[in-house]
XYZ file of N, CA and C in Angstrom:
639
model
N -15.359 -47.631 -8.099
C -16.906 -47.999 -8.315
C -16.850 -49.335 -7.539
N -17.317 -49.664 -6.463
C -17.080 -50.328 -5.486
C -18.266 -51.736 -5.696
N -17.839 -53.056 -6.370
C -18.707 -54.119 -6.557
C -18.062 -55.268 -5.910
N -18.719 -56.612 -5.661
C -17.621 -57.230 -4.876
C -16.526 -57.575 -5.894
N -15.490 -57.928 -5.236
C -14.044 -58.457 -5.647
C -13.750 -57.432 -7.158
N -14.050 -56.091 -6.993
C -13.851 -55.374 -8.138
C -13.572 -53.799 -7.791
N -12.775 -53.147 -8.314
C -13.136 -51.706 -8.265
C -13.150 -50.590 -9.065
N -13.508 -50.934 -10.568
C -13.000 -50.736 -11.585
C -14.134 -48.861 -11.593
N -13.405 -48.011 -12.946
C -13.988 -46.850 -13.001
C -15.297 -46.846 -13.279
N -16.307 -45.717 -12.906
C -17.614 -45.886 -13.408
C -17.858 -44.386 -13.663
N -18.508 -43.528 -13.855
C -19.167 -42.073 -14.219
C -20.610 -41.957 -13.887
N -21.329 -41.068 -13.437
C -22.337 -40.971 -13.401
C -22.941 -39.518 -13.560
N -23.904 -39.069 -13.620
C -24.747 -38.132 -14.370
C -26.344 -37.853 -13.432
N -26.479 -37.064 -13.294
C -27.790 -36.276 -12.292
C -29.077 -35.715 -13.430
N -29.660 -36.438 -13.764
C -30.742 -36.310 -14.899
C -32.262 -36.814 -14.380
N -33.098 -36.073 -14.752
C -34.640 -36.500 -14.691
C -34.820 -36.881 -12.900
N -34.107 -36.282 -12.278
C -34.075 -36.355 -10.580
C -33.835 -37.568 -9.952
N -32.781 -38.042 -10.796
C -31.983 -39.200 -10.606
C -30.605 -39.332 -11.156
N -29.918 -40.002 -10.205
C -28.477 -40.688 -10.889
C -28.421 -41.784 -11.780
N -27.624 -41.373 -12.952
C -27.462 -42.352 -14.371
C -26.125 -42.740 -14.811
N -25.925 -43.708 -14.897
C -24.734 -44.381 -15.158
C -24.107 -43.580 -16.742
N -23.089 -42.817 -16.909
C -22.947 -42.649 -18.444
C -21.977 -44.146 -18.813
N -22.569 -44.505 -19.815
C -21.449 -45.587 -19.797
C -21.495 -46.909 -19.155
N -20.835 -48.020 -19.231
C -20.957 -49.024 -18.656
C -20.210 -48.767 -17.369
N -20.870 -49.679 -15.908
C -20.406 -49.501 -15.120
C -18.667 -50.009 -15.292
N -17.829 -49.929 -14.173
C -16.458 -50.243 -14.721
C -15.959 -50.302 -15.969
N -16.082 -49.282 -16.572
C -15.488 -49.269 -17.934
C -14.173 -49.580 -18.422
N -13.428 -49.345 -17.343
C -12.024 -49.734 -17.708
C -11.614 -51.184 -17.065
N -12.678 -52.064 -17.025
C -12.575 -53.674 -16.792
C -11.085 -54.003 -15.886
N -10.580 -52.765 -15.098
C -9.587 -53.289 -14.313
C -9.612 -52.105 -12.931
N -9.082 -52.403 -11.652
C -9.427 -51.786 -10.774
C -8.522 -50.494 -11.302
N -9.159 -49.589 -10.365
C -8.524 -48.166 -10.908
C -8.495 -47.039 -9.175
N -7.128 -46.352 -9.588
C -7.130 -45.655 -8.221
C -6.814 -44.108 -9.224
N -7.156 -43.022 -7.725
C -6.716 -41.721 -8.488
C -7.583 -41.145 -9.488
N -8.884 -41.769 -9.743
C -9.545 -41.114 -10.908
C -9.560 -39.458 -10.855
N -9.324 -38.801 -12.004
C -9.701 -37.250 -11.830
C -10.370 -37.471 -13.272
N -11.587 -36.337 -13.294
C -12.865 -36.183 -14.525
C -12.236 -34.582 -14.379
N -12.897 -34.400 -15.953
C -12.687 -32.988 -16.638
C -14.008 -33.440 -17.845
N -14.534 -32.259 -17.824
C -15.322 -32.113 -19.301
C -15.140 -31.043 -20.361
N -14.772 -31.160 -21.830
C -14.280 -30.416 -22.599
C -15.586 -29.310 -23.107
N -15.204 -27.870 -23.624
C -16.360 -26.927 -24.071
C -17.393 -28.134 -25.200
N -16.667 -29.137 -25.907
C -17.353 -30.085 -26.550
C -18.196 -31.163 -26.090
N -18.120 -30.847 -24.898
C -19.056 -32.228 -23.895
C -18.217 -33.259 -23.833
N -17.505 -33.867 -24.505
C -16.654 -34.713 -24.083
C -16.157 -35.043 -22.327
N -16.112 -36.190 -22.071
C -15.739 -36.158 -20.645
C -14.288 -36.893 -20.501
N -13.685 -36.663 -19.673
C -12.283 -37.098 -19.806
C -12.046 -37.780 -18.341
N -11.642 -39.228 -18.381
C -10.994 -39.386 -17.024
C -9.537 -39.732 -17.050
N -8.924 -39.589 -16.205
C -7.204 -39.824 -16.323
C -7.491 -40.859 -14.627
N -6.442 -41.877 -14.634
C -6.501 -42.453 -13.625
C -5.006 -43.847 -13.793
N -5.088 -44.218 -12.450
C -4.138 -45.544 -12.415
C -4.941 -46.661 -12.617
N -4.420 -47.548 -13.824
C -4.825 -49.083 -13.793
C -3.529 -49.565 -12.962
N -4.683 -50.108 -11.810
C -4.143 -50.722 -10.633
C -3.621 -51.911 -11.350
N -2.534 -52.267 -12.468
C -2.465 -53.880 -12.423
C -0.640 -54.116 -12.343
N -0.605 -54.933 -11.578
C 1.309 -55.285 -11.650
C 1.619 -55.330 -12.518
N 2.921 -55.214 -13.288
C 3.901 -54.806 -12.360
C 3.950 -52.752 -12.287
N 2.854 -52.737 -13.421
C 3.585 -51.278 -13.455
C 2.792 -50.018 -12.811
N 1.477 -49.812 -12.587
C 0.662 -49.423 -12.013
C 0.265 -48.077 -12.829
N 0.069 -48.071 -14.208
C 0.617 -46.825 -15.112
C -0.685 -46.279 -14.951
N -0.227 -44.961 -15.661
C -1.678 -44.045 -15.478
C -2.239 -44.240 -16.730
N -3.131 -43.906 -16.868
C -4.088 -43.865 -18.322
C -4.980 -42.580 -18.634
N -5.853 -42.754 -19.573
C -6.535 -41.650 -20.029
C -7.931 -42.306 -21.022
N -8.964 -42.209 -20.708
C -10.444 -42.283 -21.109
C -11.471 -41.216 -22.010
N -11.661 -41.280 -22.560
C -12.857 -40.012 -23.229
C -14.178 -40.827 -23.276
N -15.153 -40.164 -23.514
C -16.841 -40.638 -23.579
C -17.684 -39.277 -24.502
N -17.239 -39.569 -25.870
C -17.880 -38.648 -26.744
C -19.769 -38.920 -26.798
N -20.054 -39.907 -26.904
C -21.431 -40.649 -26.651
C -21.761 -41.883 -26.860
N -22.855 -42.183 -26.620
C -23.359 -43.423 -26.404
C -22.854 -44.208 -27.227
N -22.807 -44.132 -28.603
C -22.990 -45.249 -29.238
C -20.928 -45.248 -29.408
N -20.493 -44.782 -29.362
C -18.698 -45.078 -28.896
C -18.676 -45.250 -27.742
N -19.249 -45.221 -26.696
C -18.771 -45.598 -25.487
C -17.690 -44.659 -24.970
N -16.797 -45.789 -23.845
C -15.361 -45.107 -23.264
C -14.287 -45.828 -24.192
N -13.525 -44.352 -24.398
C -12.471 -45.234 -25.288
C -11.395 -44.740 -24.568
N -10.414 -45.741 -24.576
C -8.831 -44.923 -24.350
C -8.467 -44.246 -25.407
N -7.998 -43.009 -24.468
C -7.266 -42.067 -25.740
C -5.509 -42.598 -25.531
N -5.036 -42.785 -27.005
C -3.627 -42.666 -27.250
C -3.160 -44.102 -26.632
N -1.631 -44.060 -26.481
C -1.123 -45.044 -25.238
C -1.215 -44.834 -24.066
N -0.852 -45.428 -23.332
C -0.621 -44.819 -21.921
C 0.373 -44.274 -21.512
N 0.643 -43.797 -20.140
C 1.379 -42.626 -20.160
C 3.068 -42.950 -20.446
N 3.873 -42.149 -21.022
C 5.232 -42.316 -21.346
C 5.904 -43.641 -20.803
N 5.736 -43.744 -19.304
C 6.621 -44.804 -18.997
C 5.644 -45.818 -18.370
N 6.774 -47.131 -17.887
C 5.909 -48.182 -17.452
C 6.344 -48.107 -15.800
N 5.692 -47.069 -15.327
C 6.086 -46.980 -13.518
C 4.981 -46.385 -12.879
N 4.784 -47.091 -11.728
C 3.236 -46.366 -11.135
C 3.039 -44.944 -11.162
N 1.973 -44.366 -11.545
C 1.414 -42.989 -11.281
C 0.246 -43.038 -10.557
N 0.632 -42.000 -9.180
C -0.674 -41.827 -8.087
C -0.799 -40.209 -8.444
N -2.030 -40.271 -7.458
C -2.181 -38.494 -7.522
C -2.694 -38.117 -8.735
N -3.294 -38.562 -9.308
C -3.858 -38.141 -10.422
C -4.521 -36.506 -10.668
N -3.944 -35.753 -11.384
C -5.101 -34.652 -11.680
C -4.886 -34.082 -13.291
N -6.450 -33.644 -13.846
C -6.625 -33.479 -14.931
C -6.970 -32.201 -15.554
N -6.793 -31.629 -16.074
C -7.128 -30.159 -16.760
C -7.235 -30.034 -18.425
N -8.070 -29.201 -19.102
C -7.727 -29.075 -20.156
C -8.015 -28.006 -20.977
N -7.002 -27.401 -21.754
C -6.910 -26.046 -22.545
C -8.166 -25.721 -23.136
N -7.877 -24.461 -23.503
C -9.030 -24.036 -24.486
C -9.526 -25.197 -26.000
N -8.650 -25.670 -26.533
C -8.719 -26.084 -27.259
C -8.989 -28.010 -27.023
N -9.249 -28.011 -25.323
C -9.881 -29.389 -25.192
C -8.406 -30.184 -24.923
N -7.569 -30.072 -25.348
C -6.259 -30.547 -25.089
C -6.109 -30.985 -23.369
N -6.098 -32.498 -23.220
C -5.654 -32.761 -21.695
C -4.303 -32.818 -21.221
N -4.341 -32.251 -20.282
C -2.889 -32.738 -19.123
C -3.138 -32.673 -17.856
N -2.296 -33.867 -17.760
C -2.453 -34.447 -16.629
C -0.735 -34.331 -15.826
N -1.867 -34.072 -14.417
C -0.321 -34.038 -13.201
C -0.429 -35.250 -12.481
N 0.837 -35.958 -12.199
C 1.311 -37.207 -11.425
C 2.243 -37.147 -10.625
N 2.368 -38.121 -9.494
C 3.323 -38.580 -8.910
C 4.287 -39.702 -9.887
N 5.220 -39.323 -10.064
C 5.813 -39.988 -11.356
C 6.705 -41.377 -10.955
N 6.630 -42.445 -10.930
C 7.268 -43.337 -10.318
C 8.465 -43.762 -11.136
N 8.741 -43.127 -11.996
C 10.430 -43.222 -12.920
C 10.906 -41.733 -12.783
N 10.243 -40.983 -11.643
C 11.428 -39.729 -11.466
C 11.510 -39.908 -10.243
N 11.670 -40.560 -8.994
C 11.953 -40.146 -7.922
C 10.529 -40.108 -6.931
N 9.650 -40.465 -7.820
C 8.203 -39.990 -7.087
C 8.036 -38.158 -6.864
N 8.613 -37.553 -7.857
C 8.431 -36.250 -7.964
C 7.132 -36.191 -9.043
N 7.067 -34.605 -9.311
C 5.677 -34.444 -9.984
C 6.176 -34.054 -11.489
N 5.210 -34.859 -12.366
C 5.594 -34.541 -14.096
C 4.007 -34.254 -14.276
N 4.000 -33.901 -15.588
C 3.032 -33.574 -16.554
C 3.103 -33.873 -17.491
N 1.885 -34.487 -18.295
C 2.070 -34.998 -19.169
C 0.745 -34.542 -20.451
N 1.028 -34.232 -21.257
C 0.098 -33.573 -22.670
C -0.501 -34.491 -23.791
N -1.669 -35.001 -23.969
C -1.889 -35.558 -24.938
C -2.537 -34.943 -26.387
N -1.414 -35.159 -27.076
C -1.943 -33.975 -28.675
C -2.784 -34.414 -29.271
N -3.255 -33.772 -29.695
C -4.985 -33.647 -30.143
C -4.397 -34.498 -31.516
N -3.343 -34.502 -32.318
C -3.576 -35.362 -33.352
C -3.004 -37.042 -33.084
N -2.319 -36.973 -32.446
C -1.911 -38.711 -32.230
C -2.629 -38.979 -30.979
N -3.191 -38.719 -29.705
C -3.661 -38.722 -29.363
C -2.144 -39.053 -27.808
N -1.460 -39.384 -28.120
C -0.240 -40.100 -27.582
C 0.238 -38.735 -26.454
N 0.950 -39.345 -25.536
C 1.491 -38.533 -24.196
C 2.434 -38.246 -24.307
N 2.769 -37.172 -23.953
C 4.173 -36.305 -23.831
C 4.479 -35.532 -22.872
N 5.597 -35.554 -21.968
C 6.273 -34.954 -20.762
C 6.019 -33.776 -21.061
N 5.361 -32.567 -19.992
C 5.538 -31.140 -20.392
C 6.719 -31.105 -19.371
N 8.129 -30.526 -20.257
C 9.047 -30.556 -19.569
C 9.352 -31.821 -19.474
N 11.208 -32.044 -18.572
C 11.457 -33.033 -18.097
C 10.987 -33.912 -17.044
N 10.501 -35.257 -17.204
C 10.311 -36.400 -15.935
C 10.345 -35.428 -14.473
N 9.520 -35.463 -13.879
C 9.546 -34.949 -12.317
C 9.966 -33.406 -12.227
N 10.045 -32.682 -13.261
C 10.186 -31.007 -13.279
C 9.201 -30.669 -12.590
N 7.696 -31.091 -12.663
C 6.681 -29.816 -12.430
C 6.954 -29.830 -10.572
N 7.614 -30.421 -10.171
C 8.219 -30.108 -8.410
C 9.030 -29.334 -8.513
N 9.309 -28.491 -9.267
C 10.644 -27.754 -9.576
C 11.305 -27.100 -8.428
N 10.769 -26.826 -6.722
C 11.569 -26.542 -6.024
C 12.450 -27.458 -5.452
N 12.676 -28.699 -6.501
C 13.437 -30.369 -5.986
C 13.316 -30.444 -4.431
N 11.928 -30.766 -4.248
C 12.224 -31.064 -2.545
C 11.432 -32.539 -2.708
N 12.152 -33.281 -2.172
C 11.490 -35.237 -2.228
C 10.231 -34.987 -1.572
N 9.554 -35.936 -1.248
C 8.488 -36.523 -0.185
C 7.288 -35.491 -0.652
N 7.062 -35.988 -2.097
C 5.816 -34.652 -2.555
C 4.847 -35.664 -1.774
N 3.932 -34.794 -1.554
C 2.443 -35.540 -0.517
C 1.686 -35.985 -1.214
N 0.469 -36.322 -0.732
C -0.397 -37.221 -1.349
C -1.860 -36.377 -1.835
N -1.134 -35.016 -2.035
C -2.180 -34.314 -3.112
C -1.685 -33.672 -3.733
N -2.342 -33.216 -5.419
C -1.728 -32.286 -6.348
C -3.406 -32.149 -7.091
N -3.010 -30.776 -7.723
C -3.882 -30.160 -8.810
C -3.413 -29.550 -9.349
N -4.105 -29.749 -11.086
C -3.718 -29.014 -11.902
C -4.853 -27.853 -12.702
N -4.298 -27.074 -13.413
C -5.066 -26.160 -13.696
C -4.379 -25.358 -14.763
N -4.858 -24.757 -16.026
C -4.780 -24.309 -17.212
C -4.935 -22.713 -17.096
N -3.660 -21.970 -17.050
C -3.814 -20.258 -17.392
C -4.813 -20.217 -18.485
N -5.713 -19.415 -18.418
C -6.589 -19.634 -19.544
C -6.334 -18.100 -20.700
N -5.315 -17.475 -19.790
C -4.788 -16.340 -20.884
C -3.290 -16.969 -21.483
N -2.477 -17.685 -20.851
C -1.252 -18.324 -21.321
C -1.555 -19.676 -22.195
N -2.678 -20.196 -21.142
C -2.843 -21.500 -21.957
C -1.863 -22.706 -21.902
N -0.952 -22.489 -20.354
C -0.077 -23.146 -19.901
C -0.446 -23.783 -18.376
N -0.129 -24.819 -18.508
C -0.525 -25.648 -17.332
C 0.278 -25.018 -15.787
N -0.300 -25.319 -14.729
C 0.064 -24.596 -13.204
C -0.489 -25.810 -12.366
N 0.385 -26.226 -11.808
C 0.170 -27.292 -10.611
C 0.086 -26.806 -9.012
N -0.193 -27.272 -7.734
C -0.187 -26.968 -6.775
C 0.248 -28.348 -6.135
N 1.080 -28.329 -5.503
C 1.247 -29.706 -4.781
C 1.893 -29.109 -3.204
N 1.825 -30.671 -2.622
C 2.682 -30.357 -1.194
C 3.949 -31.196 -1.234
N 4.859 -30.674 -0.297
C 6.303 -31.224 -0.602
C 7.085 -31.585 1.150
N 8.239 -31.714 1.051
C 9.193 -31.620 2.063
C 8.158 -32.066 3.223
N 7.439 -33.259 3.548
C 6.566 -33.796 4.351
C 7.098 -33.791 5.670
N 6.883 -33.818 6.715
C 7.345 -34.065 8.063
C 6.608 -34.538 9.003
N 6.449 -35.630 9.781
C 5.357 -35.889 10.347
C 3.649 -35.384 10.095
N 3.632 -35.695 8.729
C 2.197 -35.563 8.211
C 2.325 -33.967 7.787
N 2.812 -32.913 8.399
C 2.505 -31.369 7.685
C 3.852 -31.163 6.407
N 3.325 -30.717 5.790
C 4.263 -30.135 4.263
C 4.193 -28.605 4.193
N 4.587 -28.085 3.506
C 4.838 -27.057 2.624
C 4.355 -27.253 1.128
N 3.063 -26.078 0.958
C 3.067 -25.727 -0.454
C 3.651 -25.113 -1.170
N 3.191 -25.693 -2.382
C 4.018 -24.920 -3.797
C 3.051 -25.081 -4.776
N 2.980 -23.961 -5.370
C 2.697 -23.450 -7.270
C 3.663 -23.561 -8.013
N 3.622 -24.220 -9.077
C 4.693 -24.098 -10.502
C 3.808 -23.849 -11.331
N 4.534 -23.493 -12.136
C 4.065 -22.916 -13.709
C 4.691 -23.120 -14.772
N 4.427 -23.350 -15.831
C 5.046 -23.802 -17.113
C 5.212 -22.819 -18.193
N 6.362 -22.509 -18.863
C 6.432 -21.735 -19.632
C 7.589 -22.456 -20.617
N 7.219 -21.831 -22.335
C 7.778 -22.650 -23.109
C 9.188 -22.125 -23.327
N 9.522 -20.662 -22.440
C 10.873 -20.262 -22.604
C 11.383 -20.936 -21.627
N 11.209 -21.012 -20.674
C 12.030 -21.385 -19.224
C 11.636 -22.892 -18.516
N 10.302 -23.370 -19.190
C 10.385 -24.742 -18.448
C 9.506 -24.302 -16.926
N 9.457 -25.329 -15.990
C 8.656 -25.086 -14.919
C 9.585 -24.312 -14.033
N 8.844 -23.426 -13.199
C 9.182 -22.413 -12.515
C 7.986 -22.004 -11.418
N 9.012 -22.075 -10.183
C 8.224 -21.797 -9.122
C 7.324 -20.273 -8.904
N 6.294 -20.044 -8.157
C 5.803 -19.106 -8.498
C 5.392 -18.643 -7.064
N 6.414 -17.424 -7.210
C 7.042 -16.423 -6.024
C 7.882 -16.680 -5.186
N 7.658 -17.829 -4.541
C 8.711 -18.173 -3.880
C 9.278 -19.934 -3.835
N 10.380 -19.807 -3.760
C 10.987 -21.462 -3.622
C 10.712 -22.145 -2.675
N 10.153 -21.186 -1.574
C 9.996 -21.988 0.332
C 8.712 -22.212 0.487
N 8.002 -21.914 -0.495
C 6.299 -22.488 -0.469
C 5.492 -21.702 -0.021
N 4.082 -21.697 0.131
C 3.400 -20.502 0.510
C 2.661 -20.845 2.020
N 3.139 -21.950 2.737
C 2.575 -22.668 3.966
C 2.858 -22.642 5.383
N 4.480 -22.324 5.324
C 5.485 -22.405 6.365
C 5.390 -23.673 6.907
N 4.762 -25.052 6.286
C 4.477 -26.262 6.991
C 3.622 -26.719 7.438
N 2.572 -25.920 7.031
C 1.293 -26.121 7.514
C 0.067 -26.837 6.767
N 0.748 -27.372 5.432
C -0.120 -28.031 4.485
C -0.452 -29.330 4.897
N -1.666 -29.480 4.594
C -1.567 -31.168 5.244
C -2.083 -32.291 3.743
N -3.227 -31.512 3.436
C -4.012 -32.127 2.283
C -4.933 -31.411 1.599
N -5.689 -32.105 0.348
C -7.048 -30.948 0.026
C -6.702 -30.109 -0.927
N -5.613 -29.893 -1.672
C -5.190 -29.066 -2.491
C -6.022 -28.782 -3.800
N -6.125 -27.634 -3.982
C -7.055 -27.243 -5.427
C -6.398 -25.692 -5.756
N -6.346 -25.909 -7.000
C -6.154 -24.679 -7.963
C -6.793 -24.136 -9.071
N -7.412 -22.699 -9.342
C -7.958 -22.703 -10.276
C -7.573 -20.986 -10.622
N -8.403 -20.491 -11.254
C -7.611 -19.147 -12.369
C -9.131 -18.526 -12.739
N -9.069 -17.580 -12.291
C -9.677 -15.985 -12.969
C -8.937 -15.104 -13.700
N -9.028 -15.400 -15.134
C -8.077 -14.884 -15.894
C -6.445 -15.440 -15.814
N -5.704 -14.454 -15.379
C -4.243 -14.675 -15.439
C -4.008 -15.000 -13.907
N -4.916 -14.777 -12.750
C -4.671 -14.690 -11.448
C -4.831 -15.964 -10.658
N -4.566 -16.522 -10.003
C -4.199 -17.989 -9.494
C -5.245 -17.878 -8.149
N -5.778 -18.834 -7.719
C -6.300 -19.204 -6.532
C -6.045 -20.381 -5.894
N -6.117 -20.674 -5.029
C -5.365 -22.123 -4.144
C -6.365 -22.173 -2.903
N -7.048 -23.318 -2.447
C -7.432 -24.080 -1.132
C -6.602 -25.030 -0.760
N -6.406 -25.003 0.650
C -5.625 -26.012 1.035
C -6.427 -26.597 2.281
N -6.222 -27.839 3.146
C -6.175 -28.051 4.374
C -5.076 -27.477 5.115
N -5.173 -26.660 6.055
C -4.210 -26.509 7.229
C -4.186 -26.887 8.387
């Protein structure tokens, strides 16, 4: 949300034929980037974002339950003091938040963290950087996360192996038994034709992807 000399996070809703703020404007009290919004089945709002404060530019998660409590920080920040960029959030059927991001502590590879319902602390899903399981560096500028509604496990879509603005597109899924794995093929689905605007969703056990090529 841009106001003079400040770019904090804000959320709005459309009610009674007008756009209205959800909680205060700039509720993070710091400049943010890569904001991603999700809404739980209990109508709790979650925003994952990068808090753009030197030296770490770390990731953070906020939630809004009702107007009396306002926006609250969920647990601790991400597990590492390193830049978190290209954030994307999804919730499982228990409203547990999962956040995918380019991890500055893992060679800018893709990581996923899960915020446990008990403590609210963020824990890596698999090893840091392992969500980009093809081991291709140069992760691109877009990623998207979705939860498989049947297995209740996270899947991510991302671009990697970028050259002259063109990248290969990849989809990875997570299994408790084997960790992160490539979906279908380790060579990607796009033959170097992906640029950005990636999106991933499920109908039952079947993934659907969208991308700009």
